[in-house]
Amino acid sequence: MIDIRTGQGYDTHIFGDGDHIWLGGISIPHNQGIIAHSDGDVVLHALTDALLGAVGKGDIGDHFPPSDDQWKDAQSHIFLDHARKVVTDLGFVISNVDMTVIAELPKIGPHRQSITKTIADILKIDPERVSIKATTNEKMGFLGRGEGIAAMAICTLMKEI
């Protein structure tokens, strides 16, 4: 028999001063930065939550509390690598991950290959098992007004039982 698990994650941050944002583990030039305790990478944060949720191990805040100053300005690949280790230590294989960025800007298309490769490298899976796409919020709400960025993630895990 095979134990199949699905997890989902969501993260959002507002824009602030800066000239780039971290998204999917890469730095992308932008006319603003992200206001966050860590680097504010909404893609890696949502994916970390999806992986941890799939195995019932809480969320990113349980493992890396924002109240703990050691995580101030931390690179989010640390969080995702930790979630990968939690999942694989429990005997699961990451079958696939799928993320959607919700923002008016920046455009994801020009960075899709780099993001896919970076996430695949962190998770130690084939890039064909990683999907990253984007949509706008059609000018509605804070995302539509360009005040912030959000990401959703879902993952499928499997292990033989």
Tab-separated table of C-alpha atoms in Angstrom:
chain	number	residue	atom	x	y	z
A	1	MET	CA	0.000	0.000	0.000
A	2	ILE	CA	1.024	3.589	-0.554
A	3	ASP	CA	0.412	6.435	1.887
A	4	ILE	CA	-0.345	9.531	-0.212
A	5	ARG	CA	-0.445	12.926	1.490
A	6	THR	CA	-1.374	16.358	0.186
A	7	GLY	CA	-0.468	19.640	1.832
A	8	GLN	CA	-1.272	23.237	1.021
A	9	GLY	CA	0.284	26.520	2.012
A	10	TYR	CA	-0.375	30.227	1.599
A	11	ASP	CA	1.721	33.284	2.364
A	12	THR	CA	1.447	36.999	1.726
A	13	HIS	CA	3.574	40.054	2.422
A	14	ILE	CA	3.273	43.750	1.768
A	15	PHE	CA	5.719	45.730	-0.303
A	16	GLY	CA	7.972	48.364	1.232
A	17	ASP	CA	11.224	50.118	0.473
A	18	GLY	CA	13.751	48.215	-1.585
A	19	ASP	CA	14.930	47.366	-5.054
A	20	HIS	CA	14.360	43.593	-5.216
A	21	ILE	CA	12.315	40.760	-3.774
A	22	TRP	CA	13.123	37.127	-3.063
A	23	LEU	CA	10.795	34.774	-4.888
A	24	GLY	CA	11.245	31.034	-5.209
A	25	GLY	CA	14.757	31.278	-3.827
A	26	ILE	CA	16.035	33.864	-6.289
A	27	SER	CA	16.462	37.611	-6.086
A	28	ILE	CA	14.286	39.451	-8.600
A	29	PRO	CA	14.778	43.155	-9.345
A	30	HIS	CA	11.683	45.139	-8.395
A	31	ASN	CA	10.845	48.746	-7.626
A	32	GLN	CA	10.019	47.736	-4.039
A	33	GLY	CA	11.128	45.270	-1.399
A	34	ILE	CA	9.203	43.036	0.989
A	35	ILE	CA	8.386	43.852	4.602
A	36	ALA	CA	8.971	40.641	6.542
A	37	HIS	CA	10.847	39.134	9.469
A	38	SER	CA	12.901	36.923	7.146
A	39	ASP	CA	13.613	37.547	3.460
A	40	GLY	CA	9.855	37.429	2.812
A	41	ASP	CA	9.957	34.823	0.026
A	42	VAL	CA	6.223	34.054	-0.229
A	43	VAL	CA	6.788	31.102	-2.579
A	44	LEU	CA	9.206	29.274	-0.288
A	45	HIS	CA	7.115	30.141	2.784
A	46	ALA	CA	3.921	28.743	1.231
A	47	LEU	CA	5.756	25.633	0.054
A	48	THR	CA	7.323	25.101	3.482
A	49	ASP	CA	3.838	25.224	5.027
A	50	ALA	CA	2.485	22.799	2.416
A	51	LEU	CA	5.199	20.223	3.144
A	52	LEU	CA	4.933	20.534	6.915
A	53	GLY	CA	1.130	20.409	6.749
A	54	ALA	CA	1.119	17.262	4.636
A	55	VAL	CA	2.849	15.354	7.435
A	56	GLY	CA	0.996	17.052	10.304
A	57	LYS	CA	4.035	18.936	11.603
A	58	GLY	CA	2.567	22.410	11.980
A	59	ASP	CA	3.680	25.389	9.974
A	60	ILE	CA	6.670	27.606	9.365
A	61	GLY	CA	5.943	29.701	12.461
A	62	ASP	CA	6.063	26.610	14.686
A	63	HIS	CA	9.543	25.725	13.453
A	64	PHE	CA	10.910	29.252	12.930
A	65	PRO	CA	9.016	31.643	15.227
A	66	PRO	CA	9.089	35.269	14.060
A	67	SER	CA	9.518	36.224	17.707
A	68	ASP	CA	12.956	34.529	17.666
A	69	ASP	CA	15.569	37.050	16.493
A	70	GLN	CA	17.846	34.304	15.124
A	71	TRP	CA	15.496	34.134	12.115
A	72	LYS	CA	15.578	37.893	11.436
A	73	ASP	CA	16.469	38.399	7.756
A	74	ALA	CA	16.982	34.623	7.321
A	75	GLN	CA	17.070	33.208	3.806
A	76	SER	CA	13.942	31.148	3.221
A	77	HIS	CA	15.794	28.266	1.573
A	78	ILE	CA	16.739	27.325	5.171
A	79	PHE	CA	13.044	26.882	6.020
A	80	LEU	CA	12.291	24.843	2.896
A	81	ASP	CA	15.320	22.596	3.385
A	82	HIS	CA	14.196	21.960	6.968
A	83	ALA	CA	10.690	21.018	5.773
A	84	ARG	CA	12.233	18.681	3.185
A	85	LYS	CA	14.229	16.975	5.913
A	86	VAL	CA	11.143	16.606	8.139
A	87	VAL	CA	9.248	14.997	5.250
A	88	THR	CA	12.040	12.673	4.136
A	89	ASP	CA	12.957	11.692	7.718
A	90	LEU	CA	9.379	10.405	8.003
A	91	GLY	CA	10.000	8.240	4.930
A	92	PHE	CA	8.056	10.303	2.395
A	93	VAL	CA	9.083	11.067	-1.164
A	94	ILE	CA	8.075	14.410	-2.637
A	95	SER	CA	6.063	13.486	-5.717
A	96	ASN	CA	5.378	17.018	-6.913
A	97	VAL	CA	4.982	20.628	-5.827
A	98	ASP	CA	2.893	23.324	-7.489
A	99	MET	CA	2.943	27.032	-6.643
A	100	THR	CA	0.964	30.048	-7.822
A	101	VAL	CA	2.199	33.604	-7.282
A	102	ILE	CA	-0.530	36.241	-7.027
A	103	ALA	CA	0.695	39.739	-7.879
A	104	GLU	CA	0.384	42.451	-10.480
A	105	LEU	CA	4.196	42.723	-10.601
A	106	PRO	CA	6.862	41.436	-10.954
A	107	LYS	CA	6.208	39.169	-13.917
A	108	ILE	CA	7.167	35.565	-13.143
A	109	GLY	CA	7.601	34.266	-16.706
A	110	PRO	CA	11.151	35.557	-17.220
A	111	HIS	CA	12.246	33.893	-13.933
A	112	ARG	CA	10.267	30.636	-14.133
A	113	GLN	CA	13.201	28.409	-15.148
A	114	SER	CA	15.512	29.761	-12.439
A	115	ILE	CA	12.825	29.413	-9.761
A	116	THR	CA	11.990	25.879	-10.882
A	117	LYS	CA	15.647	24.820	-10.788
A	118	THR	CA	16.268	26.455	-7.396
A	119	ILE	CA	13.257	24.771	-5.777
A	120	ALA	CA	14.109	21.411	-7.356
A	121	ASP	CA	17.666	21.711	-6.037
A	122	ILE	CA	16.515	22.543	-2.502
A	123	LEU	CA	13.993	19.689	-2.489
A	124	LYS	CA	16.389	17.295	-4.274
A	125	ILE	CA	13.761	16.374	-6.867
A	126	ASP	CA	13.626	16.505	-10.648
A	127	PRO	CA	12.620	19.926	-12.014
A	128	GLU	CA	9.753	18.279	-13.920
A	129	ARG	CA	8.132	17.716	-10.511
A	130	VAL	CA	8.111	21.479	-9.800
A	131	SER	CA	5.515	23.865	-11.226
A	132	ILE	CA	5.510	27.627	-10.744
A	133	LYS	CA	2.926	29.880	-12.304
A	134	ALA	CA	1.415	33.293	-11.710
A	135	THR	CA	-1.767	35.273	-11.925
A	136	THR	CA	-2.859	38.796	-11.166
A	137	ASN	CA	-5.677	39.800	-8.858
A	138	GLU	CA	-7.350	41.749	-11.702
A	139	LYS	CA	-6.687	45.071	-9.940
A	140	MET	CA	-8.872	44.018	-6.972
A	141	GLY	CA	-7.864	44.350	-3.323
A	142	PHE	CA	-4.417	45.055	-1.895
A	143	LEU	CA	-2.792	42.584	-4.296
A	144	GLY	CA	-4.536	44.160	-7.263
A	145	ARG	CA	-3.446	47.624	-6.187
A	146	GLY	CA	0.169	46.406	-6.162
A	147	GLU	CA	0.551	46.770	-2.395
A	148	GLY	CA	1.854	43.254	-1.856
A	149	ILE	CA	2.367	39.743	-3.121
A	150	ALA	CA	0.996	36.316	-2.239
A	151	ALA	CA	1.661	32.695	-3.093
A	152	MET	CA	-0.208	29.433	-2.796
A	153	ALA	CA	1.461	26.017	-2.794
A	154	ILE	CA	0.367	22.429	-2.862
A	155	CYS	CA	2.414	19.274	-2.606
A	156	THR	CA	1.904	15.544	-2.946
A	157	LEU	CA	3.953	13.130	-0.846
A	158	MET	CA	4.112	9.359	-0.999
A	159	LYS	CA	5.576	6.459	0.961
A	160	GLU	CA	5.143	2.726	0.958
A	161	ILE	CA	3.486	1.298	4.048
